[in-house]
Short mmCIF file of C-alpha atoms in Angstrom, two decimals:
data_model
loop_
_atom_site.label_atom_id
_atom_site.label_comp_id
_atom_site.label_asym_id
_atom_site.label_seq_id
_atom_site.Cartn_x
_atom_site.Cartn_y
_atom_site.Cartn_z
CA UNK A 1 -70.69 7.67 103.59
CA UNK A 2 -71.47 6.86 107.45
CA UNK A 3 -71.41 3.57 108.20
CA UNK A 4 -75.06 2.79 107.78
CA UNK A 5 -75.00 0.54 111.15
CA UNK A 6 -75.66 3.86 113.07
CA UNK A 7 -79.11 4.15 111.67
CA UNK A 8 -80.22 1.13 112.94
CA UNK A 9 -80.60 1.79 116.81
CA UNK A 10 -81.69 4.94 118.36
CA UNK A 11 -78.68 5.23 120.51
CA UNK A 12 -76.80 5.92 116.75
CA UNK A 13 -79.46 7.99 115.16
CA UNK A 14 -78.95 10.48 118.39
CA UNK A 15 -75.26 10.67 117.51
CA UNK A 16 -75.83 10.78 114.03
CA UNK A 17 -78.27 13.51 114.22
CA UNK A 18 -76.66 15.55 117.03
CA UNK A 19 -73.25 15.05 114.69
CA UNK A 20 -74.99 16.33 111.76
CA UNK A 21 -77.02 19.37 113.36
CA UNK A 22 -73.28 20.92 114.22
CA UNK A 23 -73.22 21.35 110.46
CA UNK A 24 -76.43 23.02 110.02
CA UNK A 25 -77.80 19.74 108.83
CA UNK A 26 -81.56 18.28 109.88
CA UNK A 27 -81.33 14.57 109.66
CA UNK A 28 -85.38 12.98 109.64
CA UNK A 29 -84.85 10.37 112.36
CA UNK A 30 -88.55 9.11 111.97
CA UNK A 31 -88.08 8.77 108.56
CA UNK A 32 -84.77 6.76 109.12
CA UNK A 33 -86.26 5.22 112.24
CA UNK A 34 -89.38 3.51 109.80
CA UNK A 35 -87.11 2.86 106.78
CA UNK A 36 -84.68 0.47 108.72
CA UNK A 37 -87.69 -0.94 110.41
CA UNK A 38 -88.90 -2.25 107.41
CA UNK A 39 -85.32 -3.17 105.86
CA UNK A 40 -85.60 -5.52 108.84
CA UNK A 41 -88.79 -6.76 108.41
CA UNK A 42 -88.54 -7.58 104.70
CA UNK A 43 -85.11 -8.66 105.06
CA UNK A 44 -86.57 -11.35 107.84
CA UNK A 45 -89.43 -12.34 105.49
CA UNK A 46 -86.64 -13.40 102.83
CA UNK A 47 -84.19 -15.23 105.03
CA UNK A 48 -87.77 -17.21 106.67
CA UNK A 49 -89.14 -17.56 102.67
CA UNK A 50 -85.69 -19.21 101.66
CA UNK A 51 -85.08 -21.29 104.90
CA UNK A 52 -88.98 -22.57 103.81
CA UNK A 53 -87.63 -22.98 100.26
CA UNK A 54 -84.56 -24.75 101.15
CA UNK A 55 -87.36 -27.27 103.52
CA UNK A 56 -89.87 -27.43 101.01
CA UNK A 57 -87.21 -28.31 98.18
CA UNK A 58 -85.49 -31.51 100.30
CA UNK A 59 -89.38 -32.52 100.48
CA UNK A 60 -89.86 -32.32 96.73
CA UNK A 61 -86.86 -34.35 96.36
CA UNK A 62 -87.55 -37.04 99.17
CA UNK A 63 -91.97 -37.47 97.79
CA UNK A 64 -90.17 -38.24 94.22
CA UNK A 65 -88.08 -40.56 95.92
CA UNK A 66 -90.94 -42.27 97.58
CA UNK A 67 -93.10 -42.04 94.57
CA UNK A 68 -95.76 -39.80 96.29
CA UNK A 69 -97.55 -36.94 94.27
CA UNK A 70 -95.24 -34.01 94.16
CA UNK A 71 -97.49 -31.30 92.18
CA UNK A 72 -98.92 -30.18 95.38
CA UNK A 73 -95.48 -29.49 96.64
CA UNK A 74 -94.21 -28.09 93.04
CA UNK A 75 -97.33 -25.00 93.35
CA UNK A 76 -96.30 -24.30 96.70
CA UNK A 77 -92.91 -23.43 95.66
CA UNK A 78 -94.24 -21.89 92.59
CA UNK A 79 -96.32 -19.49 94.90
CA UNK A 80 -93.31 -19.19 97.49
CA UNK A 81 -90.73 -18.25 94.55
CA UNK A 82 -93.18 -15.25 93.54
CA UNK A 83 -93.41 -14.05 97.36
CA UNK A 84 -89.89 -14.00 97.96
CA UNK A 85 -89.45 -12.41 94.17
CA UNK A 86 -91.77 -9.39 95.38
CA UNK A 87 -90.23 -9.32 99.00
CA UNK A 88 -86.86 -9.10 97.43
CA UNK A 89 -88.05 -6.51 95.18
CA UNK A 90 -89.27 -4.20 98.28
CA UNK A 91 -86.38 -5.04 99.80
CA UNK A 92 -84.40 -3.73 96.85
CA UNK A 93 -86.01 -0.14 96.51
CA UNK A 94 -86.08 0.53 100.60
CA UNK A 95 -82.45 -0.38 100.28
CA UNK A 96 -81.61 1.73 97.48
CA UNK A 97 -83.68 4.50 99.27
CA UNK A 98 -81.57 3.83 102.21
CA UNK A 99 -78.21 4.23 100.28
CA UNK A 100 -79.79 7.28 98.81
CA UNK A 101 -79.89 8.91 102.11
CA UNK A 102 -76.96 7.79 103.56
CA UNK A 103 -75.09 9.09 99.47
CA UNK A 104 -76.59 12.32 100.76
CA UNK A 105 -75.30 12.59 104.35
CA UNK A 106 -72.22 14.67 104.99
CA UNK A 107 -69.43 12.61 107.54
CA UNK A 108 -69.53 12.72 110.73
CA UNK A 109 -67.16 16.30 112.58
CA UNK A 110 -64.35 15.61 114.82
CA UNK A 111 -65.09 16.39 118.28
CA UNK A 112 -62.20 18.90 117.97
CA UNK A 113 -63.84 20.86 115.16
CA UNK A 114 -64.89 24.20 116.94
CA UNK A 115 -68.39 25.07 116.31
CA UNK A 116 -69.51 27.90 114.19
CA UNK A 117 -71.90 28.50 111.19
CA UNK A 118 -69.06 30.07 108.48
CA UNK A 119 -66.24 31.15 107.72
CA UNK A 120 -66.00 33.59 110.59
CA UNK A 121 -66.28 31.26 113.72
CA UNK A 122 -62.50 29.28 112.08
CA UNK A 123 -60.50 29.27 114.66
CA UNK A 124 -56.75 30.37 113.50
CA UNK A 125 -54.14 27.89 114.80
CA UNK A 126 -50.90 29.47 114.18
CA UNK A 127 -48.90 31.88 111.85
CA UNK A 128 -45.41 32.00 109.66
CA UNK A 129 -43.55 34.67 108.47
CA UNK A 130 -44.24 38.61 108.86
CA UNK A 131 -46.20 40.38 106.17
CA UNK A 132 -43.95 42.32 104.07
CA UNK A 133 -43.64 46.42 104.52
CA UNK A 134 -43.98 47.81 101.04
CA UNK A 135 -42.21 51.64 100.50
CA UNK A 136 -45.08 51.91 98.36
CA UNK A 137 -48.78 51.16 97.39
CA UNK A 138 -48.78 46.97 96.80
CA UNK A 139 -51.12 46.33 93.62
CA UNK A 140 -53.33 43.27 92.91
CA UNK A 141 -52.01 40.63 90.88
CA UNK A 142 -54.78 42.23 88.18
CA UNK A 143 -53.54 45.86 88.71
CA UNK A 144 -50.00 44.60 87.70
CA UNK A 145 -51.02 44.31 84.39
CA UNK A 146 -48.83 40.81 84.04
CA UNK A 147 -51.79 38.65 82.99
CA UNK A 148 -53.95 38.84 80.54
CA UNK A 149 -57.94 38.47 81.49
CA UNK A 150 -59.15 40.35 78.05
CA UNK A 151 -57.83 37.87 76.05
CA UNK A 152 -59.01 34.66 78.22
CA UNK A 153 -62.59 36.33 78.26
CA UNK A 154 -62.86 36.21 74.13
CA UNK A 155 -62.16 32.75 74.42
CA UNK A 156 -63.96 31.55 77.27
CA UNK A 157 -65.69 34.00 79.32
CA UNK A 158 -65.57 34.87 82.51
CA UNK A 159 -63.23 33.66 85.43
CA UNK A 160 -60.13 32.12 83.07
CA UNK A 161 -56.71 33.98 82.74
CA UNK A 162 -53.73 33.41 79.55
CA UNK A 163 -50.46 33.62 81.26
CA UNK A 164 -47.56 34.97 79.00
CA UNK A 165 -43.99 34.67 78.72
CA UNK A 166 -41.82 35.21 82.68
CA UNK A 167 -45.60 34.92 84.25
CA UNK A 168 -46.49 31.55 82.06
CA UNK A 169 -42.63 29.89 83.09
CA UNK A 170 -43.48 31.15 86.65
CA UNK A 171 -46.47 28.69 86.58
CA UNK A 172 -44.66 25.98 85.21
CA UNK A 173 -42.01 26.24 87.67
CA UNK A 174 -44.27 26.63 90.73
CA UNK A 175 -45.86 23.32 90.01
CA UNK A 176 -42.30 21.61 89.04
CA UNK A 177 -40.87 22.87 92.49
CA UNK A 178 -43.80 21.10 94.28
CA UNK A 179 -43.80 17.88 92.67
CA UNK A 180 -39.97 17.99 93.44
CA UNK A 181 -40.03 18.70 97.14
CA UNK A 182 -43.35 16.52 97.63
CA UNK A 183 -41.61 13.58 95.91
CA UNK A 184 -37.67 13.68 96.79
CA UNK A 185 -38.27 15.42 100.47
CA UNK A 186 -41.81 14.23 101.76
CA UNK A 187 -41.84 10.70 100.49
CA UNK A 188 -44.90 11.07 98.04
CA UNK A 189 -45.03 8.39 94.57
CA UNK A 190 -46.41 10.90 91.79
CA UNK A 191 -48.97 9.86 90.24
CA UNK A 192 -50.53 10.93 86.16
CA UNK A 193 -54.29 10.51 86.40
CA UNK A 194 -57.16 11.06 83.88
CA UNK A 195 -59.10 14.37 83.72
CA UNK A 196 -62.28 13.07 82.82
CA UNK A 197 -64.12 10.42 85.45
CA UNK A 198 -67.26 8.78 85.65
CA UNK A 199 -70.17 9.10 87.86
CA UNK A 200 -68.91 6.03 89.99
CA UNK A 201 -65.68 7.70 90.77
CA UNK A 202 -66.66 11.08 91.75
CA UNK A 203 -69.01 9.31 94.10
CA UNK A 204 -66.29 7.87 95.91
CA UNK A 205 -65.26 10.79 96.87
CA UNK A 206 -68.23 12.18 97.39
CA UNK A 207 -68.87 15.03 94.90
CA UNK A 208 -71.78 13.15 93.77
CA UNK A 209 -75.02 12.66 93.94
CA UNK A 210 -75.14 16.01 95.62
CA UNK A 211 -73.03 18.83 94.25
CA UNK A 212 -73.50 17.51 90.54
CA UNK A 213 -73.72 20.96 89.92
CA UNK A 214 -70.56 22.12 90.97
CA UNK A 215 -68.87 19.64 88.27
CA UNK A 216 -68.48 20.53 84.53
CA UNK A 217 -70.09 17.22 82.69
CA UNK A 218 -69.96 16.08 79.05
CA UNK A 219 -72.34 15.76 76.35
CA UNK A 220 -71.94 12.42 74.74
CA UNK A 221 -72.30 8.96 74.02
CA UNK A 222 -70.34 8.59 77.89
CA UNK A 223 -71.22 10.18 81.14
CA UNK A 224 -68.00 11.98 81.45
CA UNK A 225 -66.94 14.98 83.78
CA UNK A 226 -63.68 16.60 84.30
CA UNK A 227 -62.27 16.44 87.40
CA UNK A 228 -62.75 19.24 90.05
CA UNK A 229 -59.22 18.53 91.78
CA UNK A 230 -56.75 15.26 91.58
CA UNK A 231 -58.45 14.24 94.88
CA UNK A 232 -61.50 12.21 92.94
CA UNK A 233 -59.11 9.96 90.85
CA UNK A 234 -56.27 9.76 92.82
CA UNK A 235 -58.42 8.61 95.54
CA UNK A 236 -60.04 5.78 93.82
CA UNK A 237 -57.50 4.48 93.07
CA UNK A 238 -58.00 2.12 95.91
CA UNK A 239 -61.10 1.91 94.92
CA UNK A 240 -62.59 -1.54 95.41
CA UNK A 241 -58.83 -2.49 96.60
CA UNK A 242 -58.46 -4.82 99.33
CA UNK A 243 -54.86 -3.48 100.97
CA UNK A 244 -52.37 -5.30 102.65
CA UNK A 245 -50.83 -3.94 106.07
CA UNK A 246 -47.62 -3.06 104.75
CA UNK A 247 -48.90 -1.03 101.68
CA UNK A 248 -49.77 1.23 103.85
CA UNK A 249 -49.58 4.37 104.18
CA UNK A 250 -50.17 4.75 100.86
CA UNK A 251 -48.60 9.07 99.85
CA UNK A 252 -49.75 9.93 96.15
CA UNK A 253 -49.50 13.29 94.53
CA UNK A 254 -50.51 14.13 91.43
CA UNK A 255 -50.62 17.43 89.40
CA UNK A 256 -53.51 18.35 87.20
CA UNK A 257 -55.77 21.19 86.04
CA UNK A 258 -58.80 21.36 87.87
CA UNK A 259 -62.27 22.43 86.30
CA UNK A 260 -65.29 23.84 88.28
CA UNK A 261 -68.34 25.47 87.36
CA UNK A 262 -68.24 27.47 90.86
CA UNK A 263 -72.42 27.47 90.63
CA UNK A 264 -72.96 28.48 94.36
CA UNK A 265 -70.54 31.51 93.88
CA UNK A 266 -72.01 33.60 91.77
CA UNK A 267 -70.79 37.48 92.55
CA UNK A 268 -67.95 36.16 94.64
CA UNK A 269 -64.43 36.80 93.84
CA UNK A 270 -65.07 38.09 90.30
CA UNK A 271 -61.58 39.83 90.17
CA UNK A 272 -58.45 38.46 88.74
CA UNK A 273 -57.39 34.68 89.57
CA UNK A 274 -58.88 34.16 93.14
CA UNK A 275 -61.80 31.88 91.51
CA UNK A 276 -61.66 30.33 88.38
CA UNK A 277 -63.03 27.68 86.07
CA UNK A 278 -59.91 26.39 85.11
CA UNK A 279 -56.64 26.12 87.18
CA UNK A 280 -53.96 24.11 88.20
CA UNK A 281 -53.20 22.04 91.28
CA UNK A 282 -50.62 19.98 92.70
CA UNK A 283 -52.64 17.63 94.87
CA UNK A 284 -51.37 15.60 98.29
CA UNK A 285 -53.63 12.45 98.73
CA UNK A 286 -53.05 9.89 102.06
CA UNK A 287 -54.55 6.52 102.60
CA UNK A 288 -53.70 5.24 106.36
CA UNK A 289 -54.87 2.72 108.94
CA UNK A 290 -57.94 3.91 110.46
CA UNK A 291 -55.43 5.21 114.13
CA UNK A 292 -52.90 6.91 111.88
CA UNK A 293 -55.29 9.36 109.88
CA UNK A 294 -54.94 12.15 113.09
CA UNK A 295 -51.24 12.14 112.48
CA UNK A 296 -51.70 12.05 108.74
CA UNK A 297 -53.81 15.30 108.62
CA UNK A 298 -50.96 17.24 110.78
CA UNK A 299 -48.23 15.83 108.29
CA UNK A 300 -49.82 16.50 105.00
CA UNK A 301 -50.68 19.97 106.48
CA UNK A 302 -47.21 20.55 107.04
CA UNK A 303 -46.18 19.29 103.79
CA UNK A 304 -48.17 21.79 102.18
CA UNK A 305 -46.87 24.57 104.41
CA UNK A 306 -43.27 23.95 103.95
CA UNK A 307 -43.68 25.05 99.86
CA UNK A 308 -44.73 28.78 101.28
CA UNK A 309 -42.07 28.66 103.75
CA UNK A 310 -39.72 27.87 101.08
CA UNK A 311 -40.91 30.48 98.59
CA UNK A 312 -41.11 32.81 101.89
CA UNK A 313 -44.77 34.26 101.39
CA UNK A 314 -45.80 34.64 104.76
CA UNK A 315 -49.44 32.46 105.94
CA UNK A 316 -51.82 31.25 108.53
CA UNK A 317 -53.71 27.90 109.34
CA UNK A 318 -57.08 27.80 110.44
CA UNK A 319 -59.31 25.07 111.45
CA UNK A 320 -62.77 24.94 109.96
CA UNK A 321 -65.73 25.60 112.17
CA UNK A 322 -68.38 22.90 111.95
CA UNK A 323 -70.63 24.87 109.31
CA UNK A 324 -67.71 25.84 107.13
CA UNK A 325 -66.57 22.63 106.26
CA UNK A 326 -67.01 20.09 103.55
CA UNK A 327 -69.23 17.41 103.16
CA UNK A 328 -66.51 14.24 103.77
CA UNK A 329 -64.41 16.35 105.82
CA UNK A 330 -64.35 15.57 109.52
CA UNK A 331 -62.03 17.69 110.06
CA UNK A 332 -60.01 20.15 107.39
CA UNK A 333 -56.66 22.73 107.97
CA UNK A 334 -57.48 25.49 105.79
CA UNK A 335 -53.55 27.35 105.11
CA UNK A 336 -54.27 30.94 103.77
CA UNK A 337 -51.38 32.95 102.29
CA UNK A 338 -50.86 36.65 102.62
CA UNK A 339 -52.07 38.65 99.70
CA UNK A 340 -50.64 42.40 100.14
CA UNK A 341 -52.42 43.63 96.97
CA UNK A 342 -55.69 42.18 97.92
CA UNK A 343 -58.93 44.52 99.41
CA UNK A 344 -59.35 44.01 103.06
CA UNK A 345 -61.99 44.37 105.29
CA UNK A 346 -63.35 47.82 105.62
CA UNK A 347 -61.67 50.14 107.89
CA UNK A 348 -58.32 47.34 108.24
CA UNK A 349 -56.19 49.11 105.60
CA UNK A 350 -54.94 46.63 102.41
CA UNK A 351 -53.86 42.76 102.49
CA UNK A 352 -55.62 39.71 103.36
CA UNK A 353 -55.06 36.27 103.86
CA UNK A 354 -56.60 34.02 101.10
CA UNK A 355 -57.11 30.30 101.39
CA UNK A 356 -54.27 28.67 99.31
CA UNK A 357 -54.90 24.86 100.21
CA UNK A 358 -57.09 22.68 102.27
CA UNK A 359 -55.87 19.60 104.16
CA UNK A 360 -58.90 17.33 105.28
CA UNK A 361 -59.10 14.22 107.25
CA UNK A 362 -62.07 12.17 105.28
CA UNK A 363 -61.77 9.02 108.11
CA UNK A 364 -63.67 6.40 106.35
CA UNK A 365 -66.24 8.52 104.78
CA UNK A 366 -64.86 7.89 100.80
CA UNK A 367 -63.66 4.55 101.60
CA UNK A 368 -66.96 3.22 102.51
CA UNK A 369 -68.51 4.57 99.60
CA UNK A 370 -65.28 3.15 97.33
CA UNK A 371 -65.00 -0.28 98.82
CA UNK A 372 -61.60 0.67 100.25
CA UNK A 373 -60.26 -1.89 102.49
CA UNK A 374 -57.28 -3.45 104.39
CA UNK A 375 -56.33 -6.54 106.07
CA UNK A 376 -54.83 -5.31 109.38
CA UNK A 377 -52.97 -8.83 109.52
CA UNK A 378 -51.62 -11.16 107.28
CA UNK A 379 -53.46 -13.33 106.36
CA UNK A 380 -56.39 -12.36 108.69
CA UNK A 381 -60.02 -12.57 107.04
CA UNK A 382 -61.74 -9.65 108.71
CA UNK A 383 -61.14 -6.40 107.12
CA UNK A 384 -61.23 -2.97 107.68
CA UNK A 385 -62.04 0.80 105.86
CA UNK A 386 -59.17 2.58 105.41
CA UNK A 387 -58.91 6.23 105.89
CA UNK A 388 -58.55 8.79 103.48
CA UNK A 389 -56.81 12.24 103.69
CA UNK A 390 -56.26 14.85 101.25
CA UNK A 391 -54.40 18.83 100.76
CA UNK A 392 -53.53 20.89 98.23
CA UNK A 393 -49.86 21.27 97.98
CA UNK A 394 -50.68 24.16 96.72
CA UNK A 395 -52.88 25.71 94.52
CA UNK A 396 -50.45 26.67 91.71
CA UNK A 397 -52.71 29.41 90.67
CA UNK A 398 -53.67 31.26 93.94
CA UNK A 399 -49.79 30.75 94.99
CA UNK A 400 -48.42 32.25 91.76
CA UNK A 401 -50.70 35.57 92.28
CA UNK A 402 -49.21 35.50 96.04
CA UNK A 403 -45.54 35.87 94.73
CA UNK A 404 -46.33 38.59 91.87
CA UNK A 405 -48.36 40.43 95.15
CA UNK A 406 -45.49 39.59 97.52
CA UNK A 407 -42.79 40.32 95.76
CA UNK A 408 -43.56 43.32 93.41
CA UNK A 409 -41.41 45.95 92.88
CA UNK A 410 -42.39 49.99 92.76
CA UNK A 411 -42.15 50.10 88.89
CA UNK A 412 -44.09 46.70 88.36
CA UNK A 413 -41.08 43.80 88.12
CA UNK A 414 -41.52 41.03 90.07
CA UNK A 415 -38.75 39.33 92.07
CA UNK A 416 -38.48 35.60 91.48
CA UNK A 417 -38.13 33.36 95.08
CA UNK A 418 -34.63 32.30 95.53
CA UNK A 419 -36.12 28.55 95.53
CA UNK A 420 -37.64 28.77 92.12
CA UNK A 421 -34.54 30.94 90.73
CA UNK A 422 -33.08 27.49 89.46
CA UNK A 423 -36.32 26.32 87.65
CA UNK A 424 -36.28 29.83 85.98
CA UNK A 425 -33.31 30.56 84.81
CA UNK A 426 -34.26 34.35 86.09
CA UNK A 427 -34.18 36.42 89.45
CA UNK A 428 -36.88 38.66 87.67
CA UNK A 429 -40.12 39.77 86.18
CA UNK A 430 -40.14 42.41 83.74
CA UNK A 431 -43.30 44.76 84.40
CA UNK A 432 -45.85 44.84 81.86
#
């Protein structure tokens, strides 16, 4: 969350509200404006009621000493312990109501995010590789005929796929070649983390209280959800953690399957593997000293470009406008790969580029609401948040549709990448 100092003077409600209206978002200054006001006034009343206690208490203690009548002094406490019991207990819900608002606040944009409402106004930074000329039609990943939706809807419904023999290994070695390069090249520690978290943990990173729908829970005896990507427990991890200098930077990745209930996409990208409930991830997570999270987002950006590069599908990066980003991103890298099979926009022929990963800079937006700090010096008492920085590195799913697209053959093989050729034992596909 913001750090909730900013709400207390008007100078920082203007910059929180101008900050937030680049997102679309209407922040209530009045009604932050009255709620701090009387934060501060009960909080004064407490600190005055338990100086007066304190006072009132060396009295008691000197009148028995003296051998004067104390009962008068013994109700006035007795009446001063119930006002400070009901100021503390106003003070309590305006706080919580406070902490509400500020749970519910996206973080604050970059001033280099370029402004826009969607998807449309991203601003495209640079490209790699040439989109491949095909001697014939390209099909979709679907049209190949190489994975099996039929089978996945009896089971499941909707929006889940069963890979099968070359197309299942493919998977497997997609997400072993990233954990490789991420770990022996770029330095990462991999990490195994649970699929199922608690509510604490995915608010630290900010999934809840506000996109609770999003999130697949469980019915039971514990409140239970699987994890939308690696980013909530990896993350929190340094939860509550108080960091020394030298841990950090701190370079996890971790791969797991990733479970969403995609409720504010309903009708969009019903096709093939381009949305699902259920896929798999191989997830880049950074926690840096507050200067070093700029540097960090370029980095872990290009960490997650070099594993197209070195399966040679050709992509873009684009930086998110200020409406099309997420809510503890202040600024996010959004690296979409070239899909040759995919629909594009009418009157622009076939292919598209499809978002395959996004890097985001979260500053101190998760850390605050983890408790993530560090001591910038040994020994040193005063601490600070950390930042936080995450990236898919990649999408296993989206990139393994990408190679049966970009590498497909006229009678429906698929060439394997010469970098995953030793995880596969194969140069080939068979078509379906």
């Amino acid at each position: 969350m913001i750090d909730p100092k900013l709400l207390r003077s008007d100078d920082g409600l203007a910059l929180v509200r101008d900050n937030l209206a680049r997102r679309g978002v209407v922040l209530d200054t009045d009604r932050c404006r009255a709620m701090e006001e009387q934060r501060k006034t009960l909080q004064i009343e407490a600190d005055e009621l338990r100086n007066l206690r304190n006072t009132r208490s060396r009295a008691i203690g000197q009148a028995k000493a003296a051998g004067q009548d104390i009962q008068p002094l013994l109700d006035e406490m007795a009446s001063m312990k119930r006002s400070l019991e009901d100021n503390e207990a106003k003070l309590s819900r305006v706080q919580s109501e406070l902490e509400d608002l500020l749970l519910g606040l996206p973080n604050l944009i970059d001033a280099s995010v370029p402004e826009g409402a969607d998807e449309r106004d991203n601003v495209e930074v640079r490209r790699w590789g040439e989109p491949r000329e095909f001697e014939f039609e390209p099909r979709d990943h679907v049209d190949l005929g190489l994975i099996d939706f039929e089978a996945a809807a009896r089971l499941s419904g909707a929006r889940f796929a069963v890979l099968r023999a070359g197309v299942a290994r493919l998977h497997r070695a997609l997400i072993q070649f990233m954990l490789d390069l991420h770990v022996e090249e770029h330095g990462y520690t991999e990490v195994y983390v649970p699929y199922l978290v608690n509510a604490e943990t995915l608010t630290g990173t900010g999934q809840l209280p506000k996109f609770r729908a999003d999130l697949f829970e469980l019915k039971g005896e514990r409140e239970l959800f699987l994890i939308p990507t690696a980013e909530v427990p990896a993350t929190n991890l340094v939860a509550g953690a108080l960091l020394e200098a030298d841990e950090l930077p701190i370079r996890m990745v971790a791969h797991t399957p990733c479970f969403r209930s995609e409720a504010g996409a309903y009708g969009k990208d019903t096709r093939g593997m381009i949305r699902q409930h259920q896929f798999e991830k191989v997830e880049l997570v950074h926690v840096v000293r507050p200067g070093q999270s700029s540097v960090a987002l370029e980095e872990l950006t290009g960490h997650a470009e070099v594993v197209l590069q070195r399966l040679g599908l050709p992509y873009r990066v684009v930086t998110l406008c200020s409406g099309d980003m997420g809510a503890a991103a202040a600024k996010t890298y959004d690296i979409e790969v070239w899909m040759p099979g995919q629909a594009a926009a009418e009157g622009a022929g076939k292919g598209r580029y499809r978002e395959i990963s996004s890097c985001s800079n979260c500053t101190d937006y998760q850390a605050r609401r983890m408790g993530a700090r560090y001591r910038p010096e040994a020994g040193q008492k005063q601490t600070e948040r950390v930042h936080t920085l995450n990236g898919s590195g990649v999408a296993a799913g989206r990139c393994l549709i990408a190679i049966l697209e970009n590498y497909q053959e006229a009678d429906g093989s698929v060439l394997i990448p010469e970098a995953l050729r030793p995880y596969m034992g194969a140069d080939s596909i068979p078509a379906a």
